[in-house]
CSV table of C-alpha atoms and ligand atoms in Angstrom, one decimal:
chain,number,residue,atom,x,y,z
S,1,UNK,CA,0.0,0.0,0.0
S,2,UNK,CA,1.2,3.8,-0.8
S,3,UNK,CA,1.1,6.5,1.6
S,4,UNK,CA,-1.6,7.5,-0.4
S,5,UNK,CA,-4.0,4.9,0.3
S,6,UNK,CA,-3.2,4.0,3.6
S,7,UNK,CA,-4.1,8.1,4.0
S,8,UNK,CA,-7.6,7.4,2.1
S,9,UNK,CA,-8.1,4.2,4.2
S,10,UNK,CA,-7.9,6.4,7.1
S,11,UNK,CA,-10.7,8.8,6.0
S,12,UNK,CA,-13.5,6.6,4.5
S,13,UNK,CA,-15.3,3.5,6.3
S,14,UNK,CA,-15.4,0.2,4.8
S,15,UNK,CA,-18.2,-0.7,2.7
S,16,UNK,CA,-21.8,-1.6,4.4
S,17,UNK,CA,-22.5,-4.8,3.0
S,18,UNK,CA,-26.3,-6.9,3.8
S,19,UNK,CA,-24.2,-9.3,5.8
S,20,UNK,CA,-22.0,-6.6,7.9
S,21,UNK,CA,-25.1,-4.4,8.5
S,22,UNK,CA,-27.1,-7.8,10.2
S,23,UNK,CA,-23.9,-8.0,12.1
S,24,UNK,CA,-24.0,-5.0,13.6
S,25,UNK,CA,-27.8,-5.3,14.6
S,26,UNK,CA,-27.5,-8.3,16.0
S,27,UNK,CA,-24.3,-6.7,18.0
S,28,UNK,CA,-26.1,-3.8,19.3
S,29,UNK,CA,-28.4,-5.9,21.6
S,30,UNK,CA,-25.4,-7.3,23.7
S,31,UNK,CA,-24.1,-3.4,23.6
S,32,UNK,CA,-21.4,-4.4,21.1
S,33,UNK,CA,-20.3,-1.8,18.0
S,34,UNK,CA,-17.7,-2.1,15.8
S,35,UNK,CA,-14.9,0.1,15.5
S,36,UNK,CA,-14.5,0.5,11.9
S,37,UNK,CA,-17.6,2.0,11.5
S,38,UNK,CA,-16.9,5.0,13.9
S,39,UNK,CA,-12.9,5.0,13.5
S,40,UNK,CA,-12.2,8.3,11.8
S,41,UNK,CA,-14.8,10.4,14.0
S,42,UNK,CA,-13.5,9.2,17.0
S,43,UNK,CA,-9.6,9.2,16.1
S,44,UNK,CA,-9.5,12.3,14.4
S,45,UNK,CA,-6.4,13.0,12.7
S,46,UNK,CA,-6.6,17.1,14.0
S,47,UNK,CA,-8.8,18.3,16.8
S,48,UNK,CA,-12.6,18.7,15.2
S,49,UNK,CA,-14.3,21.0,17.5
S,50,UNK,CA,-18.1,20.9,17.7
S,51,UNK,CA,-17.8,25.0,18.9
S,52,UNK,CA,-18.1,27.7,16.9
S,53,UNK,CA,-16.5,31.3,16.9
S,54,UNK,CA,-18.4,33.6,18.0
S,55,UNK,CA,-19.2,37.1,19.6
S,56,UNK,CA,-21.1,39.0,21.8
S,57,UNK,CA,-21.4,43.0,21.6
S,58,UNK,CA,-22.0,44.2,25.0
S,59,UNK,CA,-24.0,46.2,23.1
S,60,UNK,CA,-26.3,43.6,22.5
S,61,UNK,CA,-26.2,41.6,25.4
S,62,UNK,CA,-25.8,44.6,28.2
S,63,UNK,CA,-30.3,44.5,28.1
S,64,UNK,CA,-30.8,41.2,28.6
S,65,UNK,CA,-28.6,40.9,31.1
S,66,UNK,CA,-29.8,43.9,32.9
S,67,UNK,CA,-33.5,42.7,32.6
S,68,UNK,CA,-32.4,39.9,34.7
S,69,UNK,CA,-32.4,42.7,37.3
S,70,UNK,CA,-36.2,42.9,37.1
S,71,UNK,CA,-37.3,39.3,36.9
S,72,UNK,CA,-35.6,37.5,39.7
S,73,UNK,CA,-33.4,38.8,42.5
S,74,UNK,CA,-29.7,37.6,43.5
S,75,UNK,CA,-30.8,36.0,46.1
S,76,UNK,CA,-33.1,33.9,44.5
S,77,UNK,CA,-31.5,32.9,41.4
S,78,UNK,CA,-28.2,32.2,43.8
S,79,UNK,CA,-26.1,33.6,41.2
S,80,UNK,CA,-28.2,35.7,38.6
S,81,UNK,CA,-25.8,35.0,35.4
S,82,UNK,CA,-26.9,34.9,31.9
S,83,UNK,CA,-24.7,32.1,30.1
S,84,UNK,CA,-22.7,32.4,27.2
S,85,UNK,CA,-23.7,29.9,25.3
S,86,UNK,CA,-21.6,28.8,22.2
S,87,UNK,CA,-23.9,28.3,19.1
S,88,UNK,CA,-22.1,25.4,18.6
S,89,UNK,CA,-23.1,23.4,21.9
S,90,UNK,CA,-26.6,24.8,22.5
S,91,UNK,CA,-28.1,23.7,25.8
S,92,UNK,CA,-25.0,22.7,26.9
S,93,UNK,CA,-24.1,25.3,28.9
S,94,UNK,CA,-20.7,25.5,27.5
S,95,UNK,CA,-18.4,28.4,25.5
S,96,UNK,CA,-16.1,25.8,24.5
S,97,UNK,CA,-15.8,22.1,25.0
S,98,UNK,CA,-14.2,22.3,28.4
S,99,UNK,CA,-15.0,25.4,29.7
S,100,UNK,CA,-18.3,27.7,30.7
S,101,UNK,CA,-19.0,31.3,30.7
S,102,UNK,CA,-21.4,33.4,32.2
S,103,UNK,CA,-22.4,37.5,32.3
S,104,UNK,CA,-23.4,37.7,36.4
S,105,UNK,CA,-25.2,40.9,37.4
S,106,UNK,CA,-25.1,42.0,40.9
S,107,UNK,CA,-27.3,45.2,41.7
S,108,UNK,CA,-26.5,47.5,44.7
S,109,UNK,CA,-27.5,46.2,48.1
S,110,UNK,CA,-27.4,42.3,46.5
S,111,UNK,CA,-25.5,39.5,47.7
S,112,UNK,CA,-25.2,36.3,45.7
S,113,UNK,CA,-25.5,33.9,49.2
S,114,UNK,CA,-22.2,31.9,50.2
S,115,UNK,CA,-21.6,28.7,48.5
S,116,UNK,CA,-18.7,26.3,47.4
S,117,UNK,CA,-18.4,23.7,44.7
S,118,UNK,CA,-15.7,21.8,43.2
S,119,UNK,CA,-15.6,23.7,39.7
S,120,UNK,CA,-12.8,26.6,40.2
S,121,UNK,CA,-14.2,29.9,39.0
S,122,UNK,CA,-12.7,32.9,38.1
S,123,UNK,CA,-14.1,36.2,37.5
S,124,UNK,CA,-13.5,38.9,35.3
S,125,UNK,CA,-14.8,42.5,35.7
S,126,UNK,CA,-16.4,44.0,32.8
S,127,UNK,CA,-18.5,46.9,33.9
S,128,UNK,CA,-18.3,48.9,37.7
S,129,UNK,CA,-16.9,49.2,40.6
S,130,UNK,CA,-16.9,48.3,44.2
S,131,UNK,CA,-18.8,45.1,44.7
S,132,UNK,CA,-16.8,42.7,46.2
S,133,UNK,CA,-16.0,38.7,46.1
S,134,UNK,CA,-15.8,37.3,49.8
S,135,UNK,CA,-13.4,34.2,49.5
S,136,UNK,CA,-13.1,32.0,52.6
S,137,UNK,CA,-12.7,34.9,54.7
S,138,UNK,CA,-11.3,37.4,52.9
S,139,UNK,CA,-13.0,40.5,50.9
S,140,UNK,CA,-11.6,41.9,47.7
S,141,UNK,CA,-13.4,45.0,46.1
S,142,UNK,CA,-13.8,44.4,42.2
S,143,UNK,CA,-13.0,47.2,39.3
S,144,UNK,CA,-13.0,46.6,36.2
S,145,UNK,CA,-10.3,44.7,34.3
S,146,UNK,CA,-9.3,42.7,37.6
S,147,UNK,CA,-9.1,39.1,37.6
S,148,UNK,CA,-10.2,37.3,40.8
S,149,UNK,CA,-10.1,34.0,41.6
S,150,UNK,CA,-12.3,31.2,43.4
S,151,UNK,CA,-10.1,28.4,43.9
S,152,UNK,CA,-12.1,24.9,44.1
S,153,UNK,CA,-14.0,24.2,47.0
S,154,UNK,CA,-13.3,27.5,48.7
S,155,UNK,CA,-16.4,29.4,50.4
S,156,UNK,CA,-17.0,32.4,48.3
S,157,UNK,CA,-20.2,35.0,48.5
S,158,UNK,CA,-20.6,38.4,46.0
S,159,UNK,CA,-22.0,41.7,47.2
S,160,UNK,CA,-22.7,45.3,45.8
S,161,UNK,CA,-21.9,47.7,48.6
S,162,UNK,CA,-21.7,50.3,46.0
S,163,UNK,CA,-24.6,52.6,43.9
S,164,UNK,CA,-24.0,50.7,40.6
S,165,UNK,CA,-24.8,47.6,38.7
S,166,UNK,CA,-21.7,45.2,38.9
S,167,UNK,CA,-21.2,43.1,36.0
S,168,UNK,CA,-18.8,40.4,35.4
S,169,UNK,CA,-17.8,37.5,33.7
S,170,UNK,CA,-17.8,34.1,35.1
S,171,UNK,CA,-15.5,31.5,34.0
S,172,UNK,CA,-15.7,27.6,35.3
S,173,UNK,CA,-14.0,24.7,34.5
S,174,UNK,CA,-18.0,22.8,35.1
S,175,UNK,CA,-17.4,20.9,31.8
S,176,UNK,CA,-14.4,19.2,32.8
S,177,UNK,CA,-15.3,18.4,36.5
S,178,UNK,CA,-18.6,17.1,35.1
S,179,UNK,CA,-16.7,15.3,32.4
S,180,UNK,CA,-14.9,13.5,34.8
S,181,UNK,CA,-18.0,13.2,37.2
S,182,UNK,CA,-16.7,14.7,40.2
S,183,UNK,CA,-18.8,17.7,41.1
S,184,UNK,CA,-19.8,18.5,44.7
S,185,UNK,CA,-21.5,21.4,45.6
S,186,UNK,CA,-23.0,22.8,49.5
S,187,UNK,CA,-25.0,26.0,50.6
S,188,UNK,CA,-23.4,27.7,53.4
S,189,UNK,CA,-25.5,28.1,56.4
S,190,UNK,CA,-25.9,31.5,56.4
S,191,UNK,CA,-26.0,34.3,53.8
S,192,UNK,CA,-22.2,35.3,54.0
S,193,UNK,CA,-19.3,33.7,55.4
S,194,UNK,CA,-18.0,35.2,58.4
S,195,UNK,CA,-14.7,37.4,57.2
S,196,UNK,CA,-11.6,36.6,59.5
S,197,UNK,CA,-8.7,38.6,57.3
S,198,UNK,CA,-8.3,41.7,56.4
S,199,UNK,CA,-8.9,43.3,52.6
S,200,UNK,CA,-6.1,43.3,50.6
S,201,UNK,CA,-4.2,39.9,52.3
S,202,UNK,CA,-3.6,37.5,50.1
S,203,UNK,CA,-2.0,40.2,47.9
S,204,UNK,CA,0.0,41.7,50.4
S,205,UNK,CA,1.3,38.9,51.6
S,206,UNK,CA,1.9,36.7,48.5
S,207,UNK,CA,2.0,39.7,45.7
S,208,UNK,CA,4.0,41.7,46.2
S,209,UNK,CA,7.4,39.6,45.3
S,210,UNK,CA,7.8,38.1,48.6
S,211,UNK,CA,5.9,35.3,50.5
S,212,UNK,CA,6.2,34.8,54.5
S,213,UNK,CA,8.9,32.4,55.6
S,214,UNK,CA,8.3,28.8,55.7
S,215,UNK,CA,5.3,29.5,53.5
S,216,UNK,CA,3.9,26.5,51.6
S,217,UNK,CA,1.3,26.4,49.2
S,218,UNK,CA,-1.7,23.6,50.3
S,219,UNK,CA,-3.6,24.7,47.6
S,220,UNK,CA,-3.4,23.9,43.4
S,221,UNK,CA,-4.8,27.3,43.0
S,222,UNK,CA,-2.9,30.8,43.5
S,223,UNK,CA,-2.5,32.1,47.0
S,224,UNK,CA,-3.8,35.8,45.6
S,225,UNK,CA,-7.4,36.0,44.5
S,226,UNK,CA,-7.2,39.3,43.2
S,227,UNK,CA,-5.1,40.0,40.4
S,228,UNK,CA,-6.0,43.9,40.0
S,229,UNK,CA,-5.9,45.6,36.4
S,230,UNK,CA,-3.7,48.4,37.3
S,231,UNK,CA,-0.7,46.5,37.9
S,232,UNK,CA,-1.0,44.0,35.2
S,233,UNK,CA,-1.9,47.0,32.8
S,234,UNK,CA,1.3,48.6,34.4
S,235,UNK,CA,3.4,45.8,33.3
S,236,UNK,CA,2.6,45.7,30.1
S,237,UNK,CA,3.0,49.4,29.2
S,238,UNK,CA,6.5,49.0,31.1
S,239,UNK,CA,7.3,46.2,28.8
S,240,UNK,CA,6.2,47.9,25.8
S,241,UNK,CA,9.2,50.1,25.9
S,242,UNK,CA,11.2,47.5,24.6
S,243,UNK,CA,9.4,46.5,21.3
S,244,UNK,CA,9.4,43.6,21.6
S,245,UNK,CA,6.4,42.3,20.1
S,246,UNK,CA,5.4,38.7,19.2
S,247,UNK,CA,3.9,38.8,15.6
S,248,UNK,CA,0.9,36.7,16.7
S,249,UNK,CA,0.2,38.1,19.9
S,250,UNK,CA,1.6,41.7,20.6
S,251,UNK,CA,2.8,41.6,24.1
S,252,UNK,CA,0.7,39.0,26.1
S,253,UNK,CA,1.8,37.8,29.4
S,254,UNK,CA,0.2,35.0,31.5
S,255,UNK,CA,-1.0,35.2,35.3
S,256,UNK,CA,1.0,33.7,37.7
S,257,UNK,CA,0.8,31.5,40.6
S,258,UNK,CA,3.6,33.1,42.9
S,259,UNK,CA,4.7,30.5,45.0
S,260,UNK,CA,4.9,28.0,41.9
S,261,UNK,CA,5.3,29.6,38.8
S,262,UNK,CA,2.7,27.6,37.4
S,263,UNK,CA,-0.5,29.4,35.7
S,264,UNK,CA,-2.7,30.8,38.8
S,265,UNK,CA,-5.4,27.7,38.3
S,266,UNK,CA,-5.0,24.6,38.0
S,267,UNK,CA,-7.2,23.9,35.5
S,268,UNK,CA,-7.9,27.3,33.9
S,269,UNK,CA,-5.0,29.5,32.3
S,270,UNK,CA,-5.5,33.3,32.3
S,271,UNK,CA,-3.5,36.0,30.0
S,272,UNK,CA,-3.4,39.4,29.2
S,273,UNK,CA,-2.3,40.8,26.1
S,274,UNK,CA,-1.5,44.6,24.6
S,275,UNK,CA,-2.4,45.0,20.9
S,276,UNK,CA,-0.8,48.1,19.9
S,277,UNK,CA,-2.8,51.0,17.5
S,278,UNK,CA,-1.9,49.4,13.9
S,279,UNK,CA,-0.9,45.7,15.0
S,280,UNK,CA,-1.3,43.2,11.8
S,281,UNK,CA,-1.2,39.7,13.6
S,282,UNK,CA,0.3,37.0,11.7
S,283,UNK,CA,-1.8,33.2,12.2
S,284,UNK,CA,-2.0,31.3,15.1
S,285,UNK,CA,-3.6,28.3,16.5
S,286,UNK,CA,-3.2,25.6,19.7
S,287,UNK,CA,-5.4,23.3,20.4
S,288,UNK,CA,-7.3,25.5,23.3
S,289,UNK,CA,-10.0,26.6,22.8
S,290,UNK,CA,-9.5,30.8,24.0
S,291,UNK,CA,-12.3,32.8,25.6
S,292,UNK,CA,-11.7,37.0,25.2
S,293,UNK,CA,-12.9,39.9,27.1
S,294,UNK,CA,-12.1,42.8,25.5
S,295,UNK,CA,-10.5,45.5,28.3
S,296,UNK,CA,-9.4,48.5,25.7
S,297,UNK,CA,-9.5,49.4,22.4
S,298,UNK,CA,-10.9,48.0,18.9
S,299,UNK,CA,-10.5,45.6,16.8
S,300,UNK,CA,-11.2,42.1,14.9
S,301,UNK,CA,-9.9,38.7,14.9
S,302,UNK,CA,-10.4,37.1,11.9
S,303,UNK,CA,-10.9,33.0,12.1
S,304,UNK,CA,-11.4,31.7,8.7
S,305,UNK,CA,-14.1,33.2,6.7
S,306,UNK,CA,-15.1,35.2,9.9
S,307,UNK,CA,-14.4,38.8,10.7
S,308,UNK,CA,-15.1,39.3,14.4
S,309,UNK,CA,-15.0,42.9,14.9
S,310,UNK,CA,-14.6,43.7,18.6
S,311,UNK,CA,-14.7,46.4,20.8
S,312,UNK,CA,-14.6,47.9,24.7
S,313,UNK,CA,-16.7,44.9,26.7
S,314,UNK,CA,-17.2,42.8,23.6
S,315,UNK,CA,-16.2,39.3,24.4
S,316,UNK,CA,-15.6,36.2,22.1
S,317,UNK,CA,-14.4,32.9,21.3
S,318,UNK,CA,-12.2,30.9,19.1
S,319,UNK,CA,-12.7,26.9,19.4
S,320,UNK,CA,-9.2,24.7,19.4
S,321,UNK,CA,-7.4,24.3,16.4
S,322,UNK,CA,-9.0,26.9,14.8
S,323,UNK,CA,-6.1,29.6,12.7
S,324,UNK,CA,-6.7,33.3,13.5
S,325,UNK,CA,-5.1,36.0,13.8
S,326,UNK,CA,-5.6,39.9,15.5
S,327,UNK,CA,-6.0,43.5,14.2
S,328,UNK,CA,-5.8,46.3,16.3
S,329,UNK,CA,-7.3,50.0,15.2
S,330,UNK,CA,-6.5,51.1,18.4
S,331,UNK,CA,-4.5,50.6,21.2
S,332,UNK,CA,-6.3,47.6,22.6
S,333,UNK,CA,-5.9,45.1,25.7
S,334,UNK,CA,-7.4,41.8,25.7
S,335,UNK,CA,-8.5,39.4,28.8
S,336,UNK,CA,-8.1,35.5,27.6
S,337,UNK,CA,-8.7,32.5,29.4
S,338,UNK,CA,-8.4,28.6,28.1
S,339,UNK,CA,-7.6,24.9,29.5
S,340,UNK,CA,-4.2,24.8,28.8
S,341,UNK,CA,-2.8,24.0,32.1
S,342,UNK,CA,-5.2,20.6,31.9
S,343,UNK,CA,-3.8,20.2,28.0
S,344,UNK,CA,-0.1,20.8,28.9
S,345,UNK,CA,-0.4,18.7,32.5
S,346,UNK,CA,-1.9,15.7,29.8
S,347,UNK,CA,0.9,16.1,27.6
S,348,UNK,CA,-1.9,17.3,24.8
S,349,UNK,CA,-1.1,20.8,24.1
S,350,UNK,CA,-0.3,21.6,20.5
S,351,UNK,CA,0.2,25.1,18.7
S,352,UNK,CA,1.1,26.4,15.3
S,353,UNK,CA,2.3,29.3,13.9
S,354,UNK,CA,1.3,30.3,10.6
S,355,UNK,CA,2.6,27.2,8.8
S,356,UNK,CA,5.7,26.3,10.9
S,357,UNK,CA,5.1,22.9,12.1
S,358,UNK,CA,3.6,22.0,14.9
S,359,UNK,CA,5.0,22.9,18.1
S,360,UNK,CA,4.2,20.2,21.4
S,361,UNK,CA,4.9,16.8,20.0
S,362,UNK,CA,6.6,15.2,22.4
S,363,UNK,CA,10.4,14.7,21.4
S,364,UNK,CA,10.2,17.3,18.8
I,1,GTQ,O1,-20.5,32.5,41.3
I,1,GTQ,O2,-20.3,30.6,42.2
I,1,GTQ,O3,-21.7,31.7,36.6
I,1,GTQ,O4,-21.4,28.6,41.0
I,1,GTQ,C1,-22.0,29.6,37.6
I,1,GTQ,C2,-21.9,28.8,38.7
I,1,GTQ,C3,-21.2,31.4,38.9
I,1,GTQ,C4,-20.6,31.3,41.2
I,1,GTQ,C5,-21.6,30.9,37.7
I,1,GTQ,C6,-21.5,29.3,39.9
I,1,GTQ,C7,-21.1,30.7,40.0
């Protein structure tokens, strides 16, 4: 056999004859199926993904999410969050394959009542200022553009002490703890957990290049839940000084887990990025799927046929394995979140760019 047609054999099925289709009825009463028939959708020879890109203008979705304010409260929805549901996975409460997004709306006076789950949850501010995220015992007041953690299984309650609408976007990791069916969830007793550190700890103490002595981390997830915009903004217009700039990506650094070095989630990797007024990205693609909330700026990312033209709040996605690449008409700062520490921790990751090969094979 060539190349060739071992290359064809992998693509088609084998012919359905009489007999072989009898077969496989008869099979499918002792749960039995054979492998042939299914082969090439199950083995794929480059990551198919059933998502879609897509995007939502804040524009659009800023009503509906503030209607929510008028038909059920915070209290009773638990958390009042309209989901951003990919058009490719309807009903599945899913943007990509492995990961779930959500717009949450907290008016003034609310509080979303103290829970914890197993699902890790970040959030990322879109619109206000000055609600907060309670995280087992410690407050942290939300602007926009800050990235705040809820590690797994930590107690964690949201309020609105202040006299506007809170918005925000939730990200979980929900598809792959219910993927691997291990998702635990409990009500806390009381409306709020009872605060026992001060505001502003966990980044004192573990952000600000030091940790205390002897310090060990007991957790998987970063020791600082709040991850405030001004300083990761601050880095990157430092940085920009230098000109350095990646042809795909502009200057893009990822958040950190300080006392490990790994990404600040276990299962979720976070990243910020500076587009600069003009920027021409070349292609890119890996095989996570990337979720963006637009910070600053304007601009589109084009992924295949599609022209996504973003702006200030806009947020979208671009499914694994799918080439794109970025266009900034202004200076422009983007918010990105996938499952590449789960992909790189499997040994799965993969990413191209342009049409260099394929970087993540191992003993490449
Ligand atoms: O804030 O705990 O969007 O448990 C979905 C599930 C938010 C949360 C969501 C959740 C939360």
């Amino acid at each position: 056999m060539t190349k060739q047609e071992a290359g064809s054999a992998l693509e088609s099925a084998p012919e359905r004859t009489p007999e072989r289709t009898a077969y496989y009825k008869r099979m499918e009463g002792s749960n039995l199926a054979p492998l042939w028939e299914v082969l090439h959708g199950l083995v794929t020879k480059e990551p198919v993904s059933r998502a879609q890109p897509n995007l939502w203008k804040y524009d659009e979705v800023r009503p509906f999410v503030m209607e929510a304010g008028e038909m059920i409260t915070a209290a009773e929805a638990e958390r009042r969050v309209i989901i951003l549901e990919n058009p490719g996975l309807k009903g599945e409460s899913k943007i990509t394959q492995s990961l779930y997004a959500g717009l949450q709306l907290i008016l003034p006076g609310e509080v979303a009542p103290a829970h914890r789950h197993a699902a890790s949850a970040l959030r990322f501010i879109i619109e206000g200022d000055g609600a907060f995220t309670a995280v087992d015992g410690e407050k942290t007041i939300m602007k926009e553009g800050d990235f705040v953690i809820t590690p797994s299984w930590t107690w964690h309650d949201h309020g609105n002490d202040s006299n506007q609408p809170m918005v925000w976007m939730d990200g979980l990791d929900v598809p792959i703890v219910n993927l691997l069916e291990t998702s635990f969830a409990e009500n806390y007793e009381d409306e709020i957990f009872p605060l026992d550190r001060p505001d502003g700890d966990s980044l004192a103490r573990y952000g600000a290049g030091v940790v205390p002595l002897g310090y060990v981390n007991k957790s998987e997830t970063s020791p600082i839940f709040n991850y405030p915009y001004e300083r990761t903004r601050g880095a990157l217009e430092k940085m920009r000084e230098l000109e350095e700039w990646d042809t795909c990506h502009g200057l893009k650094v990822q958040y950190v887990n300080p006392a490990s070095g790994d990404f600040a989630m276990p299962t979720i990797a976070t990243f910020m990025q500076l587009l600069p007024k003009g920027f021409r990205g070349t292609p890119y693609c890996s095989t996570d799927g990337t979720v963006y909330s637009v910070v600053e700026g304007r601009g589109r990312t084009v992924v295949g046929v599609q022209s996504l033209e973003w702006g200030k709040r806009d947020i979208f996605v671009i499914p694994s394995w799918s080439h794109h690449y970025h266009e900034a008409d202004e200076d422009a700062v983007l918010f990105s979140f996938s499952d590449r520490p789960v992909q790189q921790k499997l040994g799965l990751w993969r990413e191209q760019r342009g049409n260099d090969p394929i970087v993540g094979f191992p003993g490449a």
